[in-house]
Short mmCIF file of C-alpha atoms and ligand atoms in Angstrom, two decimals:
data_model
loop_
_atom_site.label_atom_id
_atom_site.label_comp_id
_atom_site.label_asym_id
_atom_site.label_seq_id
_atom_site.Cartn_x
_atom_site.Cartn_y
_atom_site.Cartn_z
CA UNK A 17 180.73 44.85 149.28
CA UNK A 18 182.38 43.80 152.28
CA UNK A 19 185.66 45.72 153.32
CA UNK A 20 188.14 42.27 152.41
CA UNK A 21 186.08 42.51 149.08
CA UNK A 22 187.72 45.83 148.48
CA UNK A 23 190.80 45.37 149.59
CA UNK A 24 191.14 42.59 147.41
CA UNK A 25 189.90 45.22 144.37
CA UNK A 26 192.79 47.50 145.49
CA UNK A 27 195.92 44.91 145.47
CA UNK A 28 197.69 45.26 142.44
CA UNK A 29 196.19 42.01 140.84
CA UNK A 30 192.91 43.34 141.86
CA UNK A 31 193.54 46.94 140.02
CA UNK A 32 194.32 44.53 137.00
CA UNK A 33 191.37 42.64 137.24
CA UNK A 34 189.25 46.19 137.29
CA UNK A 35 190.81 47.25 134.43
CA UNK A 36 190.03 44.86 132.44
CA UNK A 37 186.35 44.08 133.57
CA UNK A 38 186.08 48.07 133.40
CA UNK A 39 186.83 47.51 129.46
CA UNK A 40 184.35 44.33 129.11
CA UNK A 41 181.57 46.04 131.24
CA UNK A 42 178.26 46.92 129.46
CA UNK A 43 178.56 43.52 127.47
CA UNK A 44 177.46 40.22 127.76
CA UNK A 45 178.28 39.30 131.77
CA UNK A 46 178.63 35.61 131.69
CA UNK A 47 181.57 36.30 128.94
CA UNK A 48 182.90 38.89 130.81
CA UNK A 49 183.10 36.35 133.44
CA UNK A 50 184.70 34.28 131.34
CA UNK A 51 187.13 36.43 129.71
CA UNK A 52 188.50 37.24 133.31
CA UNK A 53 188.57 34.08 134.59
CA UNK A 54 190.55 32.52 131.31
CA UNK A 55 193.09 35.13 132.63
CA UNK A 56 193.71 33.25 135.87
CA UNK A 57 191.76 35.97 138.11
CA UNK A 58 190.02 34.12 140.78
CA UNK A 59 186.54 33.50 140.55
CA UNK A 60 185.56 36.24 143.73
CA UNK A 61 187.75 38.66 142.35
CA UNK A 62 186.34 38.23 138.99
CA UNK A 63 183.44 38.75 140.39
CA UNK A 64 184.03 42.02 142.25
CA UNK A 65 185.62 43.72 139.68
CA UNK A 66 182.63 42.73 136.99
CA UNK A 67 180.60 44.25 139.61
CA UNK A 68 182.69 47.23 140.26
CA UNK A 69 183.07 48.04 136.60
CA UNK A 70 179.59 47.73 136.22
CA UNK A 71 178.76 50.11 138.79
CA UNK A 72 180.83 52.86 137.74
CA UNK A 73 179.28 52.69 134.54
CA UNK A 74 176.36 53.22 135.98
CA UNK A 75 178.36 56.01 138.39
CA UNK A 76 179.48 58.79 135.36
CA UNK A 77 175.70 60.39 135.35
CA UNK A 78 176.30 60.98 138.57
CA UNK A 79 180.18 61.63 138.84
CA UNK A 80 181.48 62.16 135.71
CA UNK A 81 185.03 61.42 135.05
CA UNK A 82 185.35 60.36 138.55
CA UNK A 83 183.46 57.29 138.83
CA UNK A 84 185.81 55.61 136.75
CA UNK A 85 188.09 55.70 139.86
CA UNK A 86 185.91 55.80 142.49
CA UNK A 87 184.21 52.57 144.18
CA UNK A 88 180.85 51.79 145.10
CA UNK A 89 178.44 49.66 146.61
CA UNK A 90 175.42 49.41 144.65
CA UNK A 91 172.85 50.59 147.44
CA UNK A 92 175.72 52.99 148.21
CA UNK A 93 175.13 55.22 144.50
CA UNK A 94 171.89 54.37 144.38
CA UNK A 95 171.58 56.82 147.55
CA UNK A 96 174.27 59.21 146.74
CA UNK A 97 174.20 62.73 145.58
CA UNK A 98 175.12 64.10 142.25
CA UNK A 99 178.31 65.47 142.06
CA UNK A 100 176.37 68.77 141.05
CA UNK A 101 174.08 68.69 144.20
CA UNK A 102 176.87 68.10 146.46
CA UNK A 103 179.04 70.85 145.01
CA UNK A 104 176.38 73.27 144.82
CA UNK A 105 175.59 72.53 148.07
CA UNK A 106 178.99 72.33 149.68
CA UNK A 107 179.97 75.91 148.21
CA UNK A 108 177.22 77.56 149.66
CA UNK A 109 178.33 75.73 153.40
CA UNK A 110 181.94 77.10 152.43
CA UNK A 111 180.30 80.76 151.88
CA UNK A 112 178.42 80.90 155.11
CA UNK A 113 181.99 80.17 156.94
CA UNK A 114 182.17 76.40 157.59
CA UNK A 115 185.19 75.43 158.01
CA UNK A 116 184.64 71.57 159.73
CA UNK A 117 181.48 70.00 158.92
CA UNK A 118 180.14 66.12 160.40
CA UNK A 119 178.70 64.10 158.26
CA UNK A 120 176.24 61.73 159.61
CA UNK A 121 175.58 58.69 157.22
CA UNK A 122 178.18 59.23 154.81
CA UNK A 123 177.05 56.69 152.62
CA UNK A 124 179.73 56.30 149.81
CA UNK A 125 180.81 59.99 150.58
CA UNK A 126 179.15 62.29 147.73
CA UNK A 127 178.91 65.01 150.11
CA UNK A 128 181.73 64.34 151.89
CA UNK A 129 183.60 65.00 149.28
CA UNK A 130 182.08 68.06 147.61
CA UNK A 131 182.76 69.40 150.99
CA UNK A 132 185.90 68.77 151.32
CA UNK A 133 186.59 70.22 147.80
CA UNK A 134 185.33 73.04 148.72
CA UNK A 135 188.09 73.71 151.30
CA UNK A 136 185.74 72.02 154.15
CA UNK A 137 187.80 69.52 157.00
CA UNK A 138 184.98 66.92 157.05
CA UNK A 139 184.48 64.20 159.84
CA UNK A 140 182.31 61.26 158.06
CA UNK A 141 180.57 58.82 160.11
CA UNK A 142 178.83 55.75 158.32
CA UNK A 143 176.86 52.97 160.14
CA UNK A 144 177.74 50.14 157.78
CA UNK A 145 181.38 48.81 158.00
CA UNK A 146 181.84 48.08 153.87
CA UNK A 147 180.24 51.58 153.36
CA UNK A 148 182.39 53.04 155.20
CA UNK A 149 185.27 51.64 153.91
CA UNK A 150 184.54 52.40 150.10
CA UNK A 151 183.88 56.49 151.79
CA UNK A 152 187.35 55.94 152.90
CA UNK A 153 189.01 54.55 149.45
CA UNK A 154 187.18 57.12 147.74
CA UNK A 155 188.53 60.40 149.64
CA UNK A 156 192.07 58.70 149.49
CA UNK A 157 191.57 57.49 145.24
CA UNK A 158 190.87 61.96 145.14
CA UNK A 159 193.30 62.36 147.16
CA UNK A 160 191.15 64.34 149.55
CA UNK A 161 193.29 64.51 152.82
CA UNK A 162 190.74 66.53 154.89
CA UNK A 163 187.98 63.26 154.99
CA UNK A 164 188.33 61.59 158.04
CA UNK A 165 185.61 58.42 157.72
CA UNK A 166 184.80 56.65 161.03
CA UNK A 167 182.82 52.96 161.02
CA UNK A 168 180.88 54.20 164.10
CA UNK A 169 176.74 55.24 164.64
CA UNK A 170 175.55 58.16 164.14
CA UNK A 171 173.41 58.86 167.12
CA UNK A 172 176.49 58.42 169.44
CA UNK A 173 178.45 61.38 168.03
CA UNK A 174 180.43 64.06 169.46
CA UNK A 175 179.38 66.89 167.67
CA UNK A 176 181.14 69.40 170.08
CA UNK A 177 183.99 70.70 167.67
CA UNK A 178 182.68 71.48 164.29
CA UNK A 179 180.93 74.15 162.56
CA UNK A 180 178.12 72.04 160.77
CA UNK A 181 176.34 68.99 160.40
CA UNK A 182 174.84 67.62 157.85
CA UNK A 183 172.83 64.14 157.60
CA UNK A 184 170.80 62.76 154.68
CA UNK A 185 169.37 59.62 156.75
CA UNK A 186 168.75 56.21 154.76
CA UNK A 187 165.05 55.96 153.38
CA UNK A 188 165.70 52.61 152.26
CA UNK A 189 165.31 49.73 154.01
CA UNK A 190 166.17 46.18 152.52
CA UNK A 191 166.54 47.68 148.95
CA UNK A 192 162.72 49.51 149.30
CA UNK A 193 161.70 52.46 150.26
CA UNK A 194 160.85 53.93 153.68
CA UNK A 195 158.75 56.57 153.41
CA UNK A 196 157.45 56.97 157.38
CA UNK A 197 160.75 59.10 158.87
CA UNK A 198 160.23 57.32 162.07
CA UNK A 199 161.41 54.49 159.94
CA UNK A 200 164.55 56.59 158.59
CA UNK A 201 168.25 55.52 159.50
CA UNK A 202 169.45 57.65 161.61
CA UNK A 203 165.87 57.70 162.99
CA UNK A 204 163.77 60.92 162.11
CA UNK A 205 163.59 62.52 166.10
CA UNK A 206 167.48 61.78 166.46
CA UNK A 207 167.88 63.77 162.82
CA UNK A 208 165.72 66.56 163.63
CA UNK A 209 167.01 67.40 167.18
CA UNK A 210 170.06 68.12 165.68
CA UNK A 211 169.63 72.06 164.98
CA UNK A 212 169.36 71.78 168.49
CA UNK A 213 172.24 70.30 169.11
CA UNK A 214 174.68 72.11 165.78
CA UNK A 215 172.62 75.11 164.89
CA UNK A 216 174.22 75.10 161.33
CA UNK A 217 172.80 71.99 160.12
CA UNK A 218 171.80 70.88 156.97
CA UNK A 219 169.31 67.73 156.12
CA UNK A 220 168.62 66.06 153.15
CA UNK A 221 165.48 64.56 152.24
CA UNK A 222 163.55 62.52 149.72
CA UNK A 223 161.49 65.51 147.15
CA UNK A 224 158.31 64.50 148.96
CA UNK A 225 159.13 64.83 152.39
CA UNK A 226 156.13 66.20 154.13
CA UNK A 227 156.44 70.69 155.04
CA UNK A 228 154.71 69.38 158.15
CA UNK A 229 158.23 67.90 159.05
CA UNK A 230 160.14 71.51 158.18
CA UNK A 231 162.13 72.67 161.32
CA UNK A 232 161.18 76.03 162.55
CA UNK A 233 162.78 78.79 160.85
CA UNK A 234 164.58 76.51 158.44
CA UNK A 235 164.65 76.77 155.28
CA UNK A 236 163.56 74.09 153.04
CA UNK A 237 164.77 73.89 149.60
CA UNK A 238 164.07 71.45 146.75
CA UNK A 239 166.63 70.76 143.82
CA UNK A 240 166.27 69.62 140.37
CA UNK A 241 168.47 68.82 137.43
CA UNK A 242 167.22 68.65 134.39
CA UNK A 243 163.61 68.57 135.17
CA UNK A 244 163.56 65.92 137.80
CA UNK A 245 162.98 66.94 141.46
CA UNK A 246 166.13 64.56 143.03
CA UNK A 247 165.95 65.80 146.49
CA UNK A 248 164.39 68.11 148.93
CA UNK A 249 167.43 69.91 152.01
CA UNK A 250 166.74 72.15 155.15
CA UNK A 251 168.99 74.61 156.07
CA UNK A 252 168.67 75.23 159.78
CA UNK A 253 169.78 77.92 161.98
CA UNK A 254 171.71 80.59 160.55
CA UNK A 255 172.19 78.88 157.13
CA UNK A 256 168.45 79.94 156.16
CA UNK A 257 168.26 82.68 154.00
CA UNK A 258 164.72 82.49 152.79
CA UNK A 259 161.52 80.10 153.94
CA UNK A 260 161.12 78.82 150.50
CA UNK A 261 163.88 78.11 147.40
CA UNK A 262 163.73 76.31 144.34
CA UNK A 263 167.02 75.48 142.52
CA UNK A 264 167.10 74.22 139.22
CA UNK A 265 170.43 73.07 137.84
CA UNK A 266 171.68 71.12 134.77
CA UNK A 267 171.35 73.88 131.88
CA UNK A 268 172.60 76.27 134.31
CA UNK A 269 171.83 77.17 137.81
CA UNK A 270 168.32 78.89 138.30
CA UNK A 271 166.54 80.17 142.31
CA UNK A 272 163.29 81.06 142.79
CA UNK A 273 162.89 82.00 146.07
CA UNK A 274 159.62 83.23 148.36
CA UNK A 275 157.70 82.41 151.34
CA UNK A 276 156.02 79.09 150.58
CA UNK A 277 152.24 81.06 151.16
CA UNK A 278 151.62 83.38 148.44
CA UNK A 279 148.46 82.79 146.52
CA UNK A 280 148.71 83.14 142.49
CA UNK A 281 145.79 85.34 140.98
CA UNK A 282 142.87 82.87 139.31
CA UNK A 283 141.29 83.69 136.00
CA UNK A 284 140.46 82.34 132.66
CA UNK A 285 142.37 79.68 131.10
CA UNK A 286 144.98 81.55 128.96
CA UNK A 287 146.38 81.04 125.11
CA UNK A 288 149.31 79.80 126.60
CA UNK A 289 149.89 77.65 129.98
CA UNK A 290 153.12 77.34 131.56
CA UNK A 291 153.91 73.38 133.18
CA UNK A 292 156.20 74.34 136.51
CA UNK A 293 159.20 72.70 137.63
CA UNK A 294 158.55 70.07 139.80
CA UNK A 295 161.17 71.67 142.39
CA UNK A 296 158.94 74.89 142.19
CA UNK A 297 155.62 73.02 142.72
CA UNK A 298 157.32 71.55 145.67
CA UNK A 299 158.58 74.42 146.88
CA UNK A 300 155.33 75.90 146.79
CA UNK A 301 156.40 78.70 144.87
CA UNK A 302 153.78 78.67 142.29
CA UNK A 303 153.06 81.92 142.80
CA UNK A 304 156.08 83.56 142.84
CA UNK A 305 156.54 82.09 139.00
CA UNK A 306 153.35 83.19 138.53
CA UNK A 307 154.73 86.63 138.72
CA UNK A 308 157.80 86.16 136.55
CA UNK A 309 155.81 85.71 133.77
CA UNK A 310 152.28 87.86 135.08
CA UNK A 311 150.63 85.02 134.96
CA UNK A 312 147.47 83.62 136.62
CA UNK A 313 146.10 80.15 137.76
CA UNK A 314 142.62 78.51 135.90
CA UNK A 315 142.08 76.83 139.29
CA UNK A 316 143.31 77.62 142.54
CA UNK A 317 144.57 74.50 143.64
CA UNK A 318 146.20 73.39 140.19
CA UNK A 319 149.58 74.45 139.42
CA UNK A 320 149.53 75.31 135.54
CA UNK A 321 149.94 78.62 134.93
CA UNK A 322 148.26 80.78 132.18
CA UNK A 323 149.12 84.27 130.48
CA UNK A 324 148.57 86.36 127.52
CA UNK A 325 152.06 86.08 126.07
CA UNK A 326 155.12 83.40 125.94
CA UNK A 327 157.68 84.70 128.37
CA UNK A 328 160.96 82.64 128.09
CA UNK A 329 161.36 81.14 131.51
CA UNK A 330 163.67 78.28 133.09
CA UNK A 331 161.63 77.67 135.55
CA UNK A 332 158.65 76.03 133.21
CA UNK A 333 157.66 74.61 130.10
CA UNK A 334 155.63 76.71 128.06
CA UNK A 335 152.85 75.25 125.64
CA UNK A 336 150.41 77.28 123.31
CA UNK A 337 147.03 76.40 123.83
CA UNK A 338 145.18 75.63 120.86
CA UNK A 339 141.91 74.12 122.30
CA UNK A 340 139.82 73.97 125.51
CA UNK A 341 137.05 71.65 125.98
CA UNK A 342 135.35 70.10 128.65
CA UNK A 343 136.54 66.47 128.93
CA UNK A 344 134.57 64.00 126.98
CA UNK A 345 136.24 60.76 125.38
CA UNK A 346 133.98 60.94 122.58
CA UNK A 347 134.65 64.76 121.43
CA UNK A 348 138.38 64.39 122.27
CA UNK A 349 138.61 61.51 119.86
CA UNK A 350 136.53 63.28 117.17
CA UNK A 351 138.86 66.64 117.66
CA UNK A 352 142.57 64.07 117.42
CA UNK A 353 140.94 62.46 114.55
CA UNK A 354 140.41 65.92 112.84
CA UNK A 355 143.83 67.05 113.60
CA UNK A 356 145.53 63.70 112.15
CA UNK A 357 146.69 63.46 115.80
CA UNK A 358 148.69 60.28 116.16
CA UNK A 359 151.23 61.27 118.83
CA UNK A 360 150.19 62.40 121.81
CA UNK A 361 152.07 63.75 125.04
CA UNK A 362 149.73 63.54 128.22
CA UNK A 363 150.13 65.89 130.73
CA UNK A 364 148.18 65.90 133.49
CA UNK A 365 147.36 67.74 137.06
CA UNK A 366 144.25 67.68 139.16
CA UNK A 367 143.03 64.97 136.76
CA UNK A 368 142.44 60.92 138.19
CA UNK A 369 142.41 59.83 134.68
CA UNK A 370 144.78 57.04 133.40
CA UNK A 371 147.15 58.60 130.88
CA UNK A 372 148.07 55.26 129.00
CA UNK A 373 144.66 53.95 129.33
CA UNK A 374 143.37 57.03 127.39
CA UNK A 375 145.99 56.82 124.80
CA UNK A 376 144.25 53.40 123.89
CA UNK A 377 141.35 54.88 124.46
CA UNK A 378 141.73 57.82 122.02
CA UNK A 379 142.83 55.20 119.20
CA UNK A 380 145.06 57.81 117.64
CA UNK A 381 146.22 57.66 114.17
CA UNK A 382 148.01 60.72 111.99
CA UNK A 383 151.27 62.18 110.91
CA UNK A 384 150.90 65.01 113.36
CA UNK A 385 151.82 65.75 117.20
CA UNK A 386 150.49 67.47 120.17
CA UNK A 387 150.21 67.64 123.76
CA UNK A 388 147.17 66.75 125.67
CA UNK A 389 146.99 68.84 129.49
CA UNK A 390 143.96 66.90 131.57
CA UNK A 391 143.24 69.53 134.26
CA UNK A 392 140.50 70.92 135.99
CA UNK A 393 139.36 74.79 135.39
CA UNK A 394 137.25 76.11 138.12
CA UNK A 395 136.76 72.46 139.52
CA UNK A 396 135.50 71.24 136.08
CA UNK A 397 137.59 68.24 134.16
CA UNK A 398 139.05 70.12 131.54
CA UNK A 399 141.37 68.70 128.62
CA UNK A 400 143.40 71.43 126.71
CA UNK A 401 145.03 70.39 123.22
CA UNK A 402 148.56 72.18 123.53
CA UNK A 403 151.51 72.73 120.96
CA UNK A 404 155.15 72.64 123.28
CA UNK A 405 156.77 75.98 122.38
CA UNK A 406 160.71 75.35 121.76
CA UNK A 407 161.15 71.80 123.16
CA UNK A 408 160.51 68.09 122.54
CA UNK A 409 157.44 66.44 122.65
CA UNK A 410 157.54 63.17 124.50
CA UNK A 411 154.71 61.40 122.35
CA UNK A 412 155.94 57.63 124.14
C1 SAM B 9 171.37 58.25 152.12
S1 SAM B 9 172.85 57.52 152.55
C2 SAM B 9 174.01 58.84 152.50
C3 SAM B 9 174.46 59.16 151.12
C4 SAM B 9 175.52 60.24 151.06
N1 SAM B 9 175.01 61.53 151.45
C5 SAM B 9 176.08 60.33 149.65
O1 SAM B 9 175.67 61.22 148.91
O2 SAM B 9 176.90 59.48 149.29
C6 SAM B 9 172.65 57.26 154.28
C7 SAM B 9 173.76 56.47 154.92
O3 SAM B 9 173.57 56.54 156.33
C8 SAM B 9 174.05 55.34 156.90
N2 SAM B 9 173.48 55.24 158.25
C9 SAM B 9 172.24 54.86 158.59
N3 SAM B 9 172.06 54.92 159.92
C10 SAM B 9 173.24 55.36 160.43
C11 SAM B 9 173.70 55.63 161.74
N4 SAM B 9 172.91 55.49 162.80
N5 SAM B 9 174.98 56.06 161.88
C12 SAM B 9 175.79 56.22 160.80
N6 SAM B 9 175.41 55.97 159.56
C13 SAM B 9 174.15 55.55 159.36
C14 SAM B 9 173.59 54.28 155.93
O4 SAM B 9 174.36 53.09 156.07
C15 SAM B 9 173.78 54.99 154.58
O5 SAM B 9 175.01 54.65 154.02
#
């Protein structure tokens, strides 16, 4: 969206025009088009607002009631933050003292505005002159006096008078992912010089940024919600608290915390295997799980954790084991056929085999469910016919 585009969204026939596309959105788009058009809106601003509705559809997982007033570009929420990453993220800035924090690559100003919810004055710079114009509408649509958004680049920034920084650089480059950082935007060497240059900075990075890349002393944290790892942050300087954190939100707010290093205890595969959150696994943190639940590893270099009893835990799924075999197609099939096994969750780790493939594979048939775990167990293929303890079994 160009900045005319939105302007044109935010004139009172435009606001009209949004309103009603924001009623017809989710439904057939060519009538749409036509509905809005057949009420004398202009075919570009017709358009826009079909597009704009659409988008803030798409918006509430991420913003809740506030999409519905916010704008967007569609690269723009693609890249932005949840609302509850940014506001987790922006209290803890606000607790460590910031007052005045730049943000470099505002995108469509998630963070930016968490921040300045949180009682933060923030000065927003975005590369990209529409961007920047939707960070602007937004702040002033939520009435958020203490954004300032500049059209201006990065790497040319006075960074002289705040407290913080914080950048999450573009890792997307004509719609696809970059996933070299000398390819990032702001360029990786610009974005890590910073601590440098603002010791209180924070990045934010895609879940499998490489530790090799992990400023010195920083500490690197990786955040899901609800299961699914959505990005990886380093807090430099004196924002570190710990090497190593894991934060799990959605059903709560869950930290696992440790050095990164520790090496979980290996034995026997145990009657019941734990499935770690992919922000812990990240984090490398197995270990320190491990020991919330005194559990132990069948493989050292496979995260699935085993123990002798089901400890309620947010920080995995826990599955009893019902059978261990070595893997072999044939006995596999012959065990699911016994079982009346005709849906089947595959889970897998240290394991190169296809998941769907072997679903066709296994021919499965039967009015019961289970979950299959293809591992290895002292280097050996393993496959391990689990039953999910409390939870859902994704059988697709
Ligand atoms: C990943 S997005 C930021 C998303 C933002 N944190 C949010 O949650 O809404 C990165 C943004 O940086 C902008 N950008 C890239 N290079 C830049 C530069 N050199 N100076 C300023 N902005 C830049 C891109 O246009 C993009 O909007």
């Amino acid at each position: 969206m160009d900045p005319e585009q939105l302007a044109a969204l935010r004139t009172p026939d435009g606001v009209n025009a949004l309103a009603t596309a924001a009623e017809l959105a989710g439904g057939d788009p060519l009538s749409a088009a036509a509905t809005l058009r057949s009420s004398g809106v202009p075919a570009d601003l017709a358009a826009a607002a079909l597009t704009q509705a659409e988008l803030r559809r798409r918006a509430a997982g991420k913003f809740g009631a506030d999409a519905a007033r916010m704008f967007f570009t569609r690269a723009g929420l693609e890249q932005a933050t949840r609302s509850v990453v940014a506001g987790r993220r922006a209290a803890r800035l606000r607790a460590a003292g910031v007052r005045t924090l730049a943000d470099l690559g505002c995108g469509i100003g998630a963070d930016a505005i968490a921040a300045a919810r949180s009682g933060i004055k923030v000065y927003a710079l975005e590369a990209d002159p529409g961007t920047a114009a939707v960070a602007a509408a937004n702040a002033q649509v939520l009435g958020l006096d203490d954004i300032t958004v500049t059209h201006g680049d990065a790497t040319a920034a006075d960074l002289s008078g705040v407290d913080a920084v914080f950048c999450d650089p573009a890792r997307r480059r004509a719609g696809r992912r970059v996933f070299d950082p000398a390819a990032y935007s702001p360029p990786w060497d610009f974005v890590a010089a910073l601590p440098e240059r603002v010791p209180r900075t924070v990045l934010k990075l895609a879940p499998g940024v490489d530790h090799g890349l992990i400023p010195p002393g920083a500490e690197a944290e990786w955040v899901s919600v609800r299961g699914e790892v959505v990005e990886a942050a380093f807090w430099c300087g004196p924002l570190a608290d710990v090497p190593r954190r894991a934060t799990l939100l959605g059903a709560g707010e869950y930290t696992l915390t440790g050095t990164g290093q520790a090496k979980a205890p290996v034995g026997e595969v145990g009657p019941y295997l734990y499935d770690p959150d992919g922000a812990v696994v990240r984090a490398h943190l197995v270990a320190e799980f491990a020991a919330t639940v005194a559990g132990h590893l069948a493989d050292p270099e496979i995260a699935y954790v085993y123990t002798d009893a089901p400890t309620p835990t947010p920080y995995a799924r826990c599955l009893k084991v019902d059978e261990v075999l070595p893997f072999s197609l044939k006995r596999l099939r012959a065990l699911l056929r016994d079982r009346g096994v005709g849906r089947l969750e595959i889970l897998k780790r240290g394991s190169a085999l296809e998941p769907e493939r072997l679903r066709r594979d296994l021919r499965l048939a039967g009015p019961s469910a289970a979950t299959l775990v293809l591992t290895r167990v002292a280097g050996a293929p393993t496959a391990l016919l689990c039953q999910p303890l409390g939870g859902d079994v994704d059988t697709s």
